CSV table of C-alpha atoms and ligand atoms in Angstrom, one decimal:
chain,number,residue,atom,x,y,z
A,5,MET,CA,-45.9,-84.2,-90.9
A,6,SER,CA,-49.6,-83.5,-90.9
A,7,SER,CA,-50.7,-80.0,-91.7
A,8,LYS,CA,-52.1,-79.8,-88.1
A,9,VAL,CA,-48.7,-80.4,-86.6
A,10,LEU,CA,-47.1,-77.9,-89.0
A,11,LEU,CA,-49.7,-75.3,-88.0
A,12,LEU,CA,-49.0,-75.9,-84.3
A,13,LEU,CA,-45.3,-75.7,-84.9
A,14,PHE,CA,-45.8,-72.5,-86.8
A,15,LEU,CA,-47.9,-71.0,-84.0
A,16,ALA,CA,-45.4,-72.0,-81.4
A,17,ILE,CA,-42.5,-70.4,-83.4
A,18,SER,CA,-44.3,-67.2,-84.3
A,19,SER,CA,-45.6,-66.6,-80.8
A,20,CYS,CA,-42.1,-67.1,-79.6
A,21,PHE,CA,-41.0,-64.4,-82.0
A,22,MET,CA,-43.5,-62.1,-80.5
A,23,PHE,CA,-43.1,-62.9,-76.8
A,24,CYS,CA,-39.8,-64.7,-76.2
A,25,ASN,CA,-37.8,-61.4,-76.1
A,26,ALA,CA,-40.4,-59.8,-73.9
A,27,GLY,CA,-37.7,-58.9,-71.3
A,28,TYR,CA,-38.1,-59.0,-67.6
A,29,LYS,CA,-39.2,-56.6,-64.9
A,30,GLY,CA,-40.4,-53.9,-67.2
A,31,TYR,CA,-37.4,-54.2,-69.6
A,32,PRO,CA,-38.4,-52.8,-73.0
A,33,LYS,CA,-38.5,-55.4,-75.7
A,34,TYR,CA,-35.4,-54.8,-77.8
A,35,LYS,CA,-35.2,-57.3,-80.5
A,36,ILE,CA,-31.8,-58.9,-80.4
A,37,LYS,CA,-31.7,-60.0,-84.0
A,38,LYS,CA,-29.5,-60.1,-87.0
A,39,ASN,CA,-29.3,-56.6,-88.4
A,40,THR,CA,-28.2,-55.1,-91.6
A,41,LEU,CA,-25.4,-52.8,-90.6
A,42,LYS,CA,-22.8,-52.4,-93.3
A,43,ASP,CA,-19.0,-51.9,-93.4
A,44,HIS,CA,-19.4,-48.6,-95.2
A,45,PHE,CA,-23.1,-47.7,-95.2
A,46,TYR,CA,-22.3,-44.1,-96.2
A,47,ARG,CA,-19.7,-44.8,-98.9
A,48,LYS,CA,-21.8,-43.1,-101.5
A,49,THR,CA,-23.9,-40.7,-99.5
A,50,CYS,CA,-21.2,-39.3,-97.2
A,51,PRO,CA,-17.8,-40.5,-98.3
A,52,ASN,CA,-15.9,-38.1,-96.0
A,53,LEU,CA,-17.8,-39.0,-92.8
A,54,GLU,CA,-15.1,-40.9,-91.1
A,55,GLU,CA,-12.5,-38.2,-91.8
A,56,ILE,CA,-14.8,-35.4,-90.5
A,57,VAL,CA,-15.5,-37.3,-87.3
A,58,GLN,CA,-11.9,-38.2,-86.8
A,59,THR,CA,-10.7,-34.6,-87.3
A,60,VAL,CA,-13.1,-33.1,-84.7
A,61,ILE,CA,-12.5,-35.9,-82.2
A,62,GLU,CA,-8.7,-35.7,-82.4
A,63,ARG,CA,-8.9,-32.0,-81.8
A,64,HIS,CA,-11.1,-32.4,-78.7
A,65,VAL,CA,-9.1,-35.4,-77.3
A,66,LEU,CA,-5.9,-33.3,-77.5
A,67,GLY,CA,-7.6,-30.6,-75.4
A,68,ASN,CA,-9.5,-33.0,-73.1
A,69,PRO,CA,-7.9,-36.3,-72.3
A,70,ASN,CA,-11.0,-37.3,-70.3
A,71,LEU,CA,-13.1,-37.4,-73.5
A,72,PRO,CA,-12.5,-41.0,-74.5
A,73,ALA,CA,-13.8,-42.2,-71.1
A,74,LYS,CA,-16.8,-39.9,-71.3
A,75,LEU,CA,-17.7,-41.1,-74.8
A,76,ILE,CA,-17.2,-44.8,-74.3
A,77,ARG,CA,-19.4,-44.7,-71.2
A,78,MET,CA,-22.0,-42.7,-73.2
A,79,GLN,CA,-22.0,-45.4,-75.8
A,80,PHE,CA,-22.5,-48.2,-73.2
A,81,HIS,CA,-25.4,-46.4,-71.7
A,82,ASP,CA,-26.9,-45.7,-75.1
A,83,CYS,CA,-26.7,-49.3,-76.2
A,84,PHE,CA,-28.2,-50.7,-72.9
A,85,VAL,CA,-31.3,-48.6,-73.2
A,86,ARG,CA,-33.4,-49.2,-76.3
A,87,GLY,CA,-30.3,-50.4,-78.2
A,88,CYS,CA,-27.7,-48.2,-79.9
A,89,ASP,CA,-30.2,-45.6,-81.1
A,90,ALA,CA,-28.7,-42.3,-79.7
A,91,SER,CA,-31.6,-42.1,-77.2
A,92,ILE,CA,-29.0,-41.0,-74.6
A,93,LEU,CA,-28.4,-37.8,-76.7
A,94,LEU,CA,-32.0,-36.6,-76.5
A,95,ASN,CA,-32.9,-33.7,-74.2
A,96,SER,CA,-35.8,-33.8,-71.9
A,97,THR,CA,-39.1,-32.5,-73.2
A,98,ALA,CA,-42.0,-30.8,-71.4
A,99,ASP,CA,-43.6,-34.3,-71.0
A,100,ASN,CA,-40.7,-36.6,-70.6
A,101,ARG,CA,-37.5,-36.5,-68.6
A,102,SER,CA,-34.9,-38.2,-70.9
A,103,GLU,CA,-32.2,-40.8,-70.2
A,104,LYS,CA,-29.7,-38.0,-69.5
A,105,GLU,CA,-31.5,-37.2,-66.2
A,106,ALA,CA,-31.1,-40.7,-64.8
A,107,LEU,CA,-28.9,-41.1,-61.7
A,108,PRO,CA,-26.7,-43.6,-63.4
A,109,ASN,CA,-25.7,-41.0,-66.0
A,110,LEU,CA,-23.8,-39.3,-63.2
A,111,SER,CA,-21.0,-37.4,-64.9
A,112,ILE,CA,-21.7,-38.4,-68.5
A,113,SER,CA,-20.6,-35.5,-70.7
A,114,GLY,CA,-19.3,-34.8,-74.2
A,115,PHE,CA,-22.7,-34.2,-75.7
A,116,GLU,CA,-21.5,-30.9,-77.1
A,117,VAL,CA,-18.7,-32.7,-79.0
A,118,ILE,CA,-21.3,-35.0,-80.7
A,119,ASP,CA,-23.4,-32.0,-81.5
A,120,GLU,CA,-20.4,-30.3,-83.1
A,121,ILE,CA,-19.6,-33.3,-85.2
A,122,LYS,CA,-23.2,-33.6,-86.3
A,123,GLU,CA,-23.1,-30.0,-87.4
A,124,GLU,CA,-20.0,-30.5,-89.4
A,125,VAL,CA,-21.4,-33.6,-91.0
A,126,GLU,CA,-24.7,-31.9,-91.8
A,127,LYS,CA,-22.8,-29.2,-93.8
A,128,GLU,CA,-21.5,-31.9,-96.2
A,129,CYS,CA,-24.2,-34.6,-96.0
A,130,LYS,CA,-27.5,-33.1,-95.2
A,131,ARG,CA,-29.9,-35.4,-93.2
A,132,VAL,CA,-28.1,-38.6,-94.2
A,133,VAL,CA,-26.0,-39.7,-91.2
A,134,SER,CA,-27.6,-40.8,-87.9
A,135,CYS,CA,-26.5,-39.6,-84.5
A,136,ALA,CA,-26.3,-43.2,-83.4
A,137,ASP,CA,-23.6,-43.8,-86.1
A,138,ILE,CA,-21.8,-40.6,-85.2
A,139,LEU,CA,-21.6,-41.6,-81.6
A,140,ALA,CA,-20.2,-45.0,-82.5
A,141,ILE,CA,-17.5,-43.7,-84.8
A,142,ALA,CA,-16.6,-40.8,-82.4
A,143,THR,CA,-16.3,-43.2,-79.5
A,144,ARG,CA,-14.1,-45.6,-81.4
A,145,ASP,CA,-11.9,-42.7,-82.7
A,146,ALA,CA,-11.6,-41.1,-79.3
A,147,VAL,CA,-10.5,-44.3,-77.5
A,148,SER,CA,-8.3,-45.3,-80.4
A,149,PHE,CA,-6.5,-41.9,-80.9
A,150,PRO,CA,-3.6,-42.6,-78.5
A,151,HIS,CA,-3.0,-46.0,-80.1
A,152,GLY,CA,-2.7,-44.6,-83.7
A,153,ARG,CA,-4.9,-47.4,-85.0
A,154,GLN,CA,-8.6,-48.1,-84.9
A,155,LEU,CA,-9.1,-50.5,-81.9
A,156,TRP,CA,-12.4,-51.9,-83.2
A,157,LYS,CA,-14.6,-51.9,-86.3
A,158,VAL,CA,-17.7,-49.8,-86.5
A,159,ARG,CA,-20.3,-51.0,-89.0
A,160,THR,CA,-22.9,-48.3,-89.9
A,161,GLY,CA,-26.5,-47.8,-90.9
A,162,ARG,CA,-28.0,-47.3,-87.5
A,163,ARG,CA,-31.1,-45.0,-87.4
A,164,ASP,CA,-32.0,-42.7,-84.5
A,165,GLY,CA,-34.7,-43.5,-82.0
A,166,THR,CA,-37.4,-41.1,-81.0
A,167,ILE,CA,-38.0,-42.1,-77.4
A,168,SER,CA,-35.8,-41.4,-74.4
A,169,LEU,CA,-37.1,-42.1,-70.9
A,170,VAL,CA,-35.4,-41.6,-67.6
A,171,SER,CA,-37.2,-44.6,-66.1
A,172,GLU,CA,-35.7,-46.9,-68.7
A,173,ALA,CA,-32.2,-45.7,-68.0
A,174,THR,CA,-32.7,-46.3,-64.3
A,175,ALA,CA,-34.1,-49.8,-64.9
A,176,ASN,CA,-31.5,-51.0,-67.5
A,177,ILE,CA,-28.2,-49.4,-66.7
A,178,PRO,CA,-26.1,-51.8,-64.5
A,179,SER,CA,-25.5,-50.6,-61.0
A,180,PRO,CA,-22.1,-50.4,-59.4
A,181,PHE,CA,-23.6,-52.1,-56.4
A,182,SER,CA,-24.8,-55.2,-58.3
A,183,ASN,CA,-23.4,-58.7,-57.8
A,184,PHE,CA,-22.3,-61.1,-60.5
A,185,THR,CA,-25.7,-62.8,-61.0
A,186,VAL,CA,-27.4,-59.5,-61.7
A,187,LEU,CA,-24.8,-58.2,-64.0
A,188,LYS,CA,-24.7,-61.5,-65.9
A,189,HIS,CA,-28.4,-61.3,-66.4
A,190,GLN,CA,-28.4,-57.7,-67.5
A,191,PHE,CA,-25.7,-58.4,-70.1
A,192,GLN,CA,-27.5,-61.5,-71.2
A,193,MET,CA,-30.7,-59.5,-71.8
A,194,ASN,CA,-28.7,-57.5,-74.3
A,195,GLY,CA,-27.3,-60.6,-76.0
A,196,LEU,CA,-23.9,-60.3,-74.3
A,197,SER,CA,-22.1,-63.3,-72.6
A,198,VAL,CA,-20.2,-63.6,-69.3
A,199,ARG,CA,-17.1,-63.2,-71.4
A,200,ASP,CA,-18.4,-59.9,-72.9
A,201,LEU,CA,-19.3,-58.7,-69.4
A,202,VAL,CA,-15.7,-59.3,-68.1
A,203,VAL,CA,-14.1,-58.0,-71.3
A,204,LEU,CA,-16.2,-54.8,-71.5
A,205,SER,CA,-15.7,-54.1,-67.8
A,206,GLY,CA,-12.1,-53.6,-69.0
A,207,ALA,CA,-13.3,-50.2,-70.2
A,208,HIS,CA,-12.8,-49.2,-66.5
A,209,THR,CA,-9.1,-49.1,-67.5
A,210,ILE,CA,-9.8,-45.4,-68.2
A,211,GLY,CA,-11.7,-42.7,-66.4
A,212,ARG,CA,-12.9,-41.9,-62.9
A,213,GLY,CA,-15.7,-42.6,-60.4
A,214,HIS,CA,-17.3,-40.5,-57.6
A,215,CYS,CA,-16.4,-41.1,-54.0
A,216,ASN,CA,-20.1,-41.4,-52.9
A,217,ILE,CA,-20.4,-44.6,-54.9
A,218,ILE,CA,-17.8,-46.4,-52.8
A,219,LEU,CA,-18.5,-45.1,-49.3
A,220,ASN,CA,-20.2,-48.3,-48.3
A,221,ARG,CA,-17.1,-50.3,-49.3
A,222,LEU,CA,-14.9,-48.0,-47.3
A,223,PHE,CA,-16.8,-47.2,-44.1
A,224,ASN,CA,-19.9,-49.3,-43.4
A,225,PHE,CA,-20.1,-52.4,-45.6
A,226,THR,CA,-22.4,-54.5,-43.4
A,227,GLY,CA,-23.7,-51.8,-41.1
A,228,LYS,CA,-21.0,-52.5,-38.5
A,229,GLY,CA,-18.6,-49.7,-39.4
A,230,ASP,CA,-16.5,-52.2,-41.4
A,231,GLN,CA,-15.0,-52.2,-44.9
A,232,ASP,CA,-15.6,-54.5,-47.8
A,233,PRO,CA,-13.4,-57.5,-47.2
A,234,SER,CA,-13.0,-58.0,-51.0
A,235,LEU,CA,-11.3,-54.6,-51.2
A,236,ASN,CA,-7.5,-54.6,-50.8
A,237,PRO,CA,-7.0,-53.1,-47.3
A,238,ALA,CA,-4.0,-51.0,-48.2
A,239,TYR,CA,-5.9,-49.6,-51.2
A,240,ALA,CA,-8.9,-48.9,-49.0
A,241,ASP,CA,-6.6,-46.9,-46.7
A,242,PHE,CA,-5.5,-44.9,-49.8
A,243,LEU,CA,-9.0,-44.4,-51.0
A,244,ARG,CA,-10.0,-43.0,-47.5
A,245,THR,CA,-7.5,-40.3,-48.0
A,246,LYS,CA,-9.5,-39.1,-51.0
A,247,CYS,CA,-13.0,-40.1,-49.9
A,248,ASN,CA,-13.5,-39.1,-46.3
A,249,GLY,CA,-17.2,-39.5,-45.8
A,250,GLY,CA,-17.9,-35.8,-46.0
A,251,PRO,CA,-20.0,-33.6,-48.2
A,252,THR,CA,-17.2,-33.3,-50.9
A,253,ASP,CA,-17.7,-37.0,-51.7
A,254,ARG,CA,-20.4,-36.0,-54.1
A,255,THR,CA,-17.9,-34.2,-56.3
A,256,THR,CA,-14.6,-35.8,-55.6
A,257,THR,CA,-13.5,-38.5,-58.0
A,258,VAL,CA,-10.9,-41.2,-58.0
A,259,GLU,CA,-9.3,-43.1,-60.8
A,260,LEU,CA,-10.9,-46.4,-61.8
A,261,ASP,CA,-7.5,-47.8,-62.7
A,262,PRO,CA,-5.0,-46.1,-60.4
A,263,ASP,CA,-1.9,-44.7,-62.0
A,264,SER,CA,-3.0,-45.8,-65.5
A,265,SER,CA,-6.4,-44.1,-65.9
A,266,PHE,CA,-5.5,-42.4,-69.2
A,267,SER,CA,-4.2,-45.5,-71.0
A,268,PHE,CA,-6.6,-47.9,-72.6
A,269,ASP,CA,-4.8,-51.1,-71.7
A,270,SER,CA,-5.1,-54.4,-69.7
A,271,HIS,CA,-3.9,-52.8,-66.5
A,272,TYR,CA,-7.5,-52.8,-65.1
A,273,PHE,CA,-7.3,-56.6,-64.9
A,274,GLU,CA,-4.0,-56.4,-63.1
A,275,ILE,CA,-5.4,-54.2,-60.3
A,276,LEU,CA,-8.7,-56.2,-60.3
A,277,LYS,CA,-6.8,-59.3,-59.5
A,278,ASP,CA,-5.1,-57.5,-56.5
A,279,GLY,CA,-8.5,-56.5,-55.0
A,280,LYS,CA,-8.3,-52.9,-56.3
A,281,GLY,CA,-11.4,-52.9,-58.5
A,282,LEU,CA,-13.2,-49.7,-57.4
A,283,PHE,CA,-16.8,-50.8,-57.5
A,284,THR,CA,-18.6,-53.9,-56.2
A,285,SER,CA,-19.5,-54.5,-59.8
A,286,ASP,CA,-15.8,-54.8,-60.6
A,287,ALA,CA,-14.8,-56.9,-57.6
A,288,THR,CA,-17.7,-59.2,-58.2
A,289,LEU,CA,-16.1,-60.5,-61.4
A,290,LEU,CA,-13.7,-62.5,-59.2
A,291,THR,CA,-16.6,-64.2,-57.4
A,292,ASN,CA,-17.4,-66.5,-60.3
A,293,GLU,CA,-14.9,-69.1,-61.3
A,294,ARG,CA,-15.4,-68.7,-65.0
A,295,ALA,CA,-15.3,-65.0,-64.9
A,296,LYS,CA,-12.3,-65.0,-62.7
A,297,HIS,CA,-10.5,-67.2,-65.2
A,298,ILE,CA,-11.3,-64.7,-67.9
A,299,VAL,CA,-10.0,-61.8,-65.7
A,300,PHE,CA,-6.6,-63.6,-65.5
A,301,GLU,CA,-6.5,-64.2,-69.3
A,302,LEU,CA,-7.2,-60.6,-70.0
A,303,ILE,CA,-4.2,-59.4,-68.0
A,304,ASP,CA,-2.2,-60.1,-71.2
A,305,PRO,CA,-2.1,-56.8,-73.1
A,306,GLU,CA,-2.8,-58.1,-76.6
A,307,THR,CA,-5.4,-60.6,-75.5
A,308,PHE,CA,-7.3,-57.7,-73.9
A,309,LEU,CA,-7.2,-55.4,-77.0
A,310,ASP,CA,-8.2,-58.3,-79.3
A,311,GLU,CA,-11.1,-59.4,-77.1
A,312,PHE,CA,-12.2,-55.9,-76.4
A,313,ALA,CA,-12.7,-55.3,-80.1
A,314,VAL,CA,-14.8,-58.5,-80.4
A,315,SER,CA,-17.1,-57.6,-77.5
A,316,MET,CA,-17.3,-54.0,-78.3
A,317,GLU,CA,-18.4,-54.8,-81.9
A,318,LYS,CA,-21.2,-56.8,-80.4
A,319,MET,CA,-22.2,-54.2,-77.8
A,320,ILE,CA,-22.4,-51.4,-80.4
A,321,GLU,CA,-24.9,-53.4,-82.5
A,322,ILE,CA,-27.4,-54.1,-79.7
A,323,GLY,CA,-31.0,-53.5,-80.8
A,324,VAL,CA,-30.0,-51.2,-83.7
A,325,LEU,CA,-32.7,-49.7,-85.8
A,326,THR,CA,-31.9,-50.3,-89.5
A,327,SER,CA,-35.1,-50.4,-91.5
A,328,PRO,CA,-36.2,-47.2,-93.1
A,329,LYS,CA,-39.5,-47.8,-91.3
A,330,GLN,CA,-37.8,-47.5,-87.9
A,331,GLY,CA,-36.7,-44.3,-86.3
A,332,GLN,CA,-35.3,-41.4,-88.2
A,333,ILE,CA,-32.2,-39.5,-89.1
A,334,ARG,CA,-32.2,-36.6,-86.6
A,335,LYS,CA,-31.3,-33.1,-87.7
A,336,HIS,CA,-30.0,-32.2,-84.2
A,337,CYS,CA,-28.8,-35.0,-82.0
A,338,SER,CA,-30.5,-33.6,-78.9
A,339,ILE,CA,-34.0,-33.4,-80.2
A,340,ILE,CA,-36.2,-35.5,-82.5
A,341,ASN,CA,-37.2,-34.1,-85.8
B,12,HEM,C1,-20.5,-54.0,-65.8
B,12,HEM,C2,-21.4,-53.0,-65.5
B,12,HEM,C3,-20.9,-51.6,-65.3
B,12,HEM,C4,-21.2,-50.9,-64.2
B,12,HEM,C5,-22.0,-51.3,-63.0
B,12,HEM,C6,-20.6,-49.6,-64.4
B,12,HEM,C7,-20.6,-48.5,-63.5
B,12,HEM,C8,-19.9,-47.4,-63.6
B,12,HEM,C9,-19.9,-46.3,-62.6
B,12,HEM,C10,-20.8,-46.2,-61.4
B,12,HEM,C11,-19.0,-45.4,-63.0
B,12,HEM,C12,-18.7,-44.1,-62.3
B,12,HEM,C13,-19.5,-42.9,-62.7
B,12,HEM,C14,-19.2,-41.7,-61.9
B,12,HEM,O1,-19.0,-41.8,-60.7
B,12,HEM,O2,-19.0,-40.6,-62.4
B,12,HEM,C15,-18.5,-45.8,-64.2
B,12,HEM,C16,-17.5,-45.2,-65.0
B,12,HEM,C17,-17.1,-45.6,-66.2
B,12,HEM,N1,-17.6,-46.6,-66.9
B,12,HEM,FE1,-18.7,-48.1,-66.2
B,12,HEM,N2,-19.9,-49.6,-65.6
B,12,HEM,C18,-20.1,-50.8,-66.1
B,12,HEM,C19,-19.7,-51.2,-67.4
B,12,HEM,C20,-19.1,-50.3,-68.3
B,12,HEM,C21,-18.9,-50.6,-69.7
B,12,HEM,C22,-19.4,-51.8,-70.4
B,12,HEM,C23,-18.2,-49.5,-70.2
B,12,HEM,C24,-17.8,-49.3,-71.6
B,12,HEM,C25,-17.7,-50.2,-72.5
B,12,HEM,C26,-17.9,-48.6,-69.1
B,12,HEM,C27,-17.2,-47.5,-69.2
B,12,HEM,C28,-17.0,-46.6,-68.1
B,12,HEM,C29,-16.0,-45.5,-68.2
B,12,HEM,C30,-15.0,-45.2,-69.3
B,12,HEM,C31,-16.1,-44.8,-67.0
B,12,HEM,C32,-15.4,-43.6,-66.5
B,12,HEM,C33,-16.2,-42.4,-66.9
B,12,HEM,C34,-15.6,-41.0,-66.6
B,12,HEM,O3,-14.4,-41.0,-66.4
B,12,HEM,O4,-16.3,-40.1,-66.5
B,12,HEM,N3,-18.5,-49.1,-68.0
B,12,HEM,N4,-19.0,-47.1,-64.6
B,13,NAG,C1,-30.2,-29.7,-75.3
B,13,NAG,O1,-29.7,-29.4,-74.0
B,13,NAG,C2,-28.4,-28.8,-74.0
B,13,NAG,C3,-28.0,-28.7,-72.5
B,13,NAG,O2,-29.0,-28.3,-71.7
B,13,NAG,C4,-28.5,-27.5,-74.7
B,13,NAG,O3,-27.2,-26.9,-74.7
B,13,NAG,C5,-28.9,-27.8,-76.1
B,13,NAG,O4,-29.0,-26.5,-76.9
B,13,NAG,C6,-30.3,-28.5,-76.2
B,13,NAG,N1,-30.6,-28.8,-77.5
B,13,NAG,C7,-31.5,-28.2,-78.2
B,13,NAG,C8,-31.7,-28.7,-79.7
B,13,NAG,O5,-32.3,-27.4,-77.7
B,14,NAG,C1,-43.3,-39.2,-73.8
B,14,NAG,O1,-43.0,-40.5,-73.9
B,14,NAG,C2,-44.2,-41.3,-74.2
B,14,NAG,C3,-43.8,-42.8,-74.2
B,14,NAG,O2,-42.7,-43.1,-75.0
B,14,NAG,C4,-44.6,-40.9,-75.6
B,14,NAG,O3,-45.8,-41.6,-76.0
B,14,NAG,C5,-44.9,-39.4,-75.6
B,14,NAG,O4,-45.2,-39.0,-77.0
B,14,NAG,C6,-43.7,-38.6,-75.2
B,14,NAG,N1,-44.0,-37.2,-75.1
B,14,NAG,C7,-43.2,-36.3,-75.5
B,14,NAG,C8,-43.6,-34.9,-75.5
B,14,NAG,O5,-42.0,-36.6,-76.0
B,15,NAG,C1,-27.5,-60.7,-56.0
B,15,NAG,O1,-28.3,-59.6,-55.9
B,15,NAG,C2,-29.7,-59.9,-56.0
B,15,NAG,C3,-30.4,-58.5,-56.0
B,15,NAG,O2,-30.0,-57.7,-55.0
B,15,NAG,C4,-30.1,-60.8,-54.9
B,15,NAG,O3,-31.5,-61.1,-55.0
B,15,NAG,C5,-29.3,-62.1,-55.0
B,15,NAG,O4,-29.6,-62.9,-53.9
B,15,NAG,C6,-27.8,-61.8,-55.0
B,15,NAG,N1,-27.1,-63.0,-55.3
B,15,NAG,C7,-26.0,-63.4,-54.6
B,15,NAG,C8,-25.4,-64.7,-55.1
B,15,NAG,O5,-25.6,-62.8,-53.7
B,16,NAG,C1,-23.7,-48.0,-40.5
B,16,NAG,O1,-24.8,-48.6,-41.0
B,16,NAG,C2,-25.8,-48.9,-40.0
B,16,NAG,C3,-26.9,-49.7,-40.5
B,16,NAG,O2,-27.4,-49.1,-41.7
B,16,NAG,C4,-26.2,-47.5,-39.3
B,16,NAG,O3,-27.2,-47.8,-38.3
B,16,NAG,C5,-25.0,-46.8,-38.8
B,16,NAG,O4,-25.4,-45.6,-38.3
B,16,NAG,C6,-23.9,-46.7,-39.8
B,16,NAG,N1,-22.7,-46.2,-39.2
B,16,NAG,C7,-22.1,-45.1,-39.7
B,16,NAG,C8,-20.8,-44.7,-39.0
B,16,NAG,O5,-22.5,-44.5,-40.7
B,17,NAG,C1,-25.5,-34.8,-68.3
B,17,NAG,C2,-26.8,-34.8,-67.6
B,17,NAG,O1,-27.8,-34.6,-68.2
B,17,NAG,N1,-26.8,-35.2,-66.3
B,17,NAG,C3,-28.0,-35.3,-65.5
B,17,NAG,C4,-28.0,-36.7,-64.8
B,17,NAG,O2,-29.0,-36.8,-63.9
B,17,NAG,C5,-28.9,-35.8,-62.9
B,17,NAG,C6,-30.0,-36.1,-61.8
B,17,NAG,O3,-31.3,-36.2,-62.3
B,17,NAG,C7,-29.1,-34.4,-63.5
B,17,NAG,O4,-29.1,-33.4,-62.5
B,17,NAG,C8,-28.0,-34.2,-64.5
B,17,NAG,O5,-28.2,-33.0,-65.2
């Protein structure tokens, strides 16, 4: 090849590095790239880290069985905005409203548990362990606790971001009203496949959602006082006994996976198949043939847990900051240093 061709090739490739990830519609440019997380990043600098996290988490989960759902949702929201950099943990400042304030954060809680773990960790390993890693380990341990084994692997070495903007949360966190095409795209933007989308939606096997998010499906789907035809009619009747279209709908919640909302299992895919997915974003997984096929595969309990581990291990490494030049190790998880 002539040197001119090589130069052109080089220019094409290097400009792609700079611009190909440029995102769409105001998405921030997270680099989806190979990172340098390690199996035991803190082996030397904080050997007891995992034990400390596990001890605090188990105590809290025993007292609050909702915590696993709160934390895994927090982890998802963190990773979808600027990568898994603990930006979700930051408080608003005088200048900037932070991600926590975004509407999609509705009902995210558990921040104080992360703060408590950080405090414990700081006592033993001062300014060594990132809040992003603590969130990842804490989430894994909270969800895993009832199973008596770690459900997925958490590699470590993330650093903490310094920016948290409400506008980015609003733009990047998937909406419960979205259709399959939009969700697929949002996951793709984060390096996640259709399979990951379906598998990770399985996290809706635990936890609850607010009535006001499903009112359209129950009462006025097309503006003609009708209900969403993709919602199981008997289940819609049941939901209307909880969500009545009144003012309490802002605070009333219903289970995402009825009768099984504390067990992290494949039951979500069972009910989804029966038209009992709570949100449009759940039901829409049946509107695509490939996704629907995956839904049916995931009804098998062991397939679900195995695949969830694979997809979760991908999700928790989205856009991580790993170079010492990037980000920082926060002292307090809710403010930058
Ligand atoms: C596919 C796109 C997704 C959408 C549109 C979505 C949307 C929502 C919404 C609207 C809620 C209810 C919030 C409330 O009313 O308080 C919710 C709850 C929840 N989501 Fe998702 N979610 C998605 C994916 C995920 C993923 C990937 C995870 C985790 C891996 C997850 C975990 C949870 C959990 C555990 C809850 C229950 C939270 C609680 O009990 O407080 N979701 N989700
Ligand atoms: C962040 O906000 C929470 C809740 O408002 C508060 O409890 C916490 O003390 C704040 N963090 C810092 C470091 O001020
Ligand atoms: C607010 O966010 C902007 C954009 O990230 C940043 O440049 C600015 O320093 C932030 N201000 C504060 C007080 O955090
Ligand atoms: C999905 O939603 C987007 C945004 O609302 C819309 O532009 C698109 O037409 C929808 N796609 C389908 C297949 O309904
Ligand atoms: C249903 O939606 C339509 C169109 O948005 C609206 O005009 C109508 O008042 C709604 N009906 C009820 C009962 O909320
Ligand atoms: C936990 C948390 O910070 N929730 C916030 C989410 O956004 C709403 C609306 O802006 C705030 O009122 C909540 O405080």
